[in-house]
């Protein structure tokens, strides 16, 4: 009897958990589903009531809109949208966001790998260094945005730092570095010191050991960390909006600007753009799926 | 040539002294075992010899040269780690070839030497595998081969067998001994297993709390321990200790406890020792169950047959039962009342306070 009731309780727990997960999954996946569906709808269907769960008239039009080369959607073939000239291109923002995100993530990754190695193996910065690094990140980004704007628009370097690649890359490296160091540290900690000692014992110098032992073993960690910082940079809005946004427009800033005088909000092109914008993230995620769990557990399970 | 000398070697971690003034000479070609309980500083000592830890005081000499400031790789030593530390992303071949390639040996010679060593270690079929695919014993041999191939003048081993199961461990002991004989190099071997130390060592250094307690050949340490710690550390089951005091009896000394009385034969009478509180130590195999035994008597409360021998626990009035080891042909029954005697000259005395050996 006791056993039975315990089993039943366990089963109840499982059902509760599964139900919760299914609901949670629906809640998180629905907006993505809706975005993708909307991106294939002609504008008559954007606001249709009752909602069209799948497009009645499937169209690539929204994609053609946003992928049309040249700012302001000139060269757009659209005939359906009277506000066509106001449709913004996705091509330039995607290129710029790629340039900015890839360079900031790469720079942050290289710095983080060296810093994390020093913290792990030489105790650089003392016992609580990692935690203080993370504390830096507790600061709300807006606190950073305004002072940076003030500095970056000073006349001496305004030309280089305001509304420019460099002007975003610098703050992006700074804001993602703590995360990157934290993650790389957890990966480096998982390499037993004895491996390095064994290599040293056989006469390997620092550089040789790094190249032959450490680097190959933290490869997956580098990939996961890169993707993590890439996601942060790719989806960053506040700094991109306040430190750039005129000549240099990132994906997130561009996404916020889909308005047309007569149709109002351009849901179709916006959804198409949004769909395009998440493709790199999904692709990267799939590529390293196997390593994601270890990466995002931040080494907190161990020790 | 690698005679290894430790001179007043000490290591502090903060305010904690992990190794405390170790003086030791390890002869060229000797198989030296460091043994002691967990945390006694064996690994730390080995790491100072290897060069992974800097001594806080004292010196390490290898072949007469002080090596305190030398990189591990410059000391011409080979090390087998407790975790084996095989490189997981390399094949067995690449693991073994690592040291040779560091020294920029030509690929032809690398292949020849790796093949030679893997042939003698019987691991040739494993060359293209990765460490993750090896069994415990195979990984052990690969780790050895990786060290042997570099032909170091001395081998350092930190509990290399501790991850193996009991049977394999005993096999590997023999194999390591044989390797030592063939190579003729100096071996320093760390373990906390007294049986491993006894069976493998030319000489043993017994450590406790960062200090060397006793250095000597296995049987000398077994038969002639300098203190209670060393006496209790070796032997399974361990030595019986009985608390009591020394009494003068007709010109010679006797040991007396609540329930035992045991005449002691010493070279000279030591009247100065009479009245001293002591612990008498006697190994299980040195207690004989005999009719009318003069040392004492008691009831048998537990019998543990080991096959060839039997352990008999005798309740004789002390805090813990006396354990004796007798031939398994000797039949006793639980509850039976027996008397026993100690083999002549096979008891040792320790000061009850300092626990140091008292020699008569
Ligand atoms: N890096 C370190 N920092 C602080 N204390 C340390 C450090 N390394 C070792 N110790 C301490 O020094 C003492 C000796 O350690 P050591 O590793 O030499 O012991 P051991 O004899 O090898 O023990 P075991 O049999 O458990 O391996 C231990 O008390 C340990 O806690
Ligand atoms: Mg140890």
Short mmCIF file of C-alpha atoms in Angstrom, two decimals, chain A residues 7 12 31-32 36 89 100 122 138 160 162 174 209 216 220 279 299:
data_model
loop_
_atom_site.label_atom_id
_atom_site.label_comp_id
_atom_site.label_asym_id
_atom_site.label_seq_id
_atom_site.Cartn_x
_atom_site.Cartn_y
_atom_site.Cartn_z
CA UNK A 7 4.68 5.28 -6.78
CA UNK A 12 1.89 12.54 -10.25
CA UNK A 31 6.10 33.78 -30.82
CA UNK A 32 8.73 32.17 -33.01
CA UNK A 36 7.79 32.63 -39.14
CA UNK A 89 16.59 46.67 -46.21
CA UNK A 100 30.51 43.84 -35.25
CA UNK A 122 48.46 31.20 -11.68
CA UNK A 138 25.40 43.15 -12.68
CA UNK A 160 36.26 56.98 -34.99
CA UNK A 162 30.61 57.62 -32.77
CA UNK A 174 33.88 45.00 -22.48
CA UNK A 209 52.17 22.69 -24.21
CA UNK A 216 42.90 21.03 -28.43
CA UNK A 220 34.71 22.89 -27.69
CA UNK A 279 18.98 31.88 -38.58
CA UNK A 299 31.01 24.43 -14.50
#
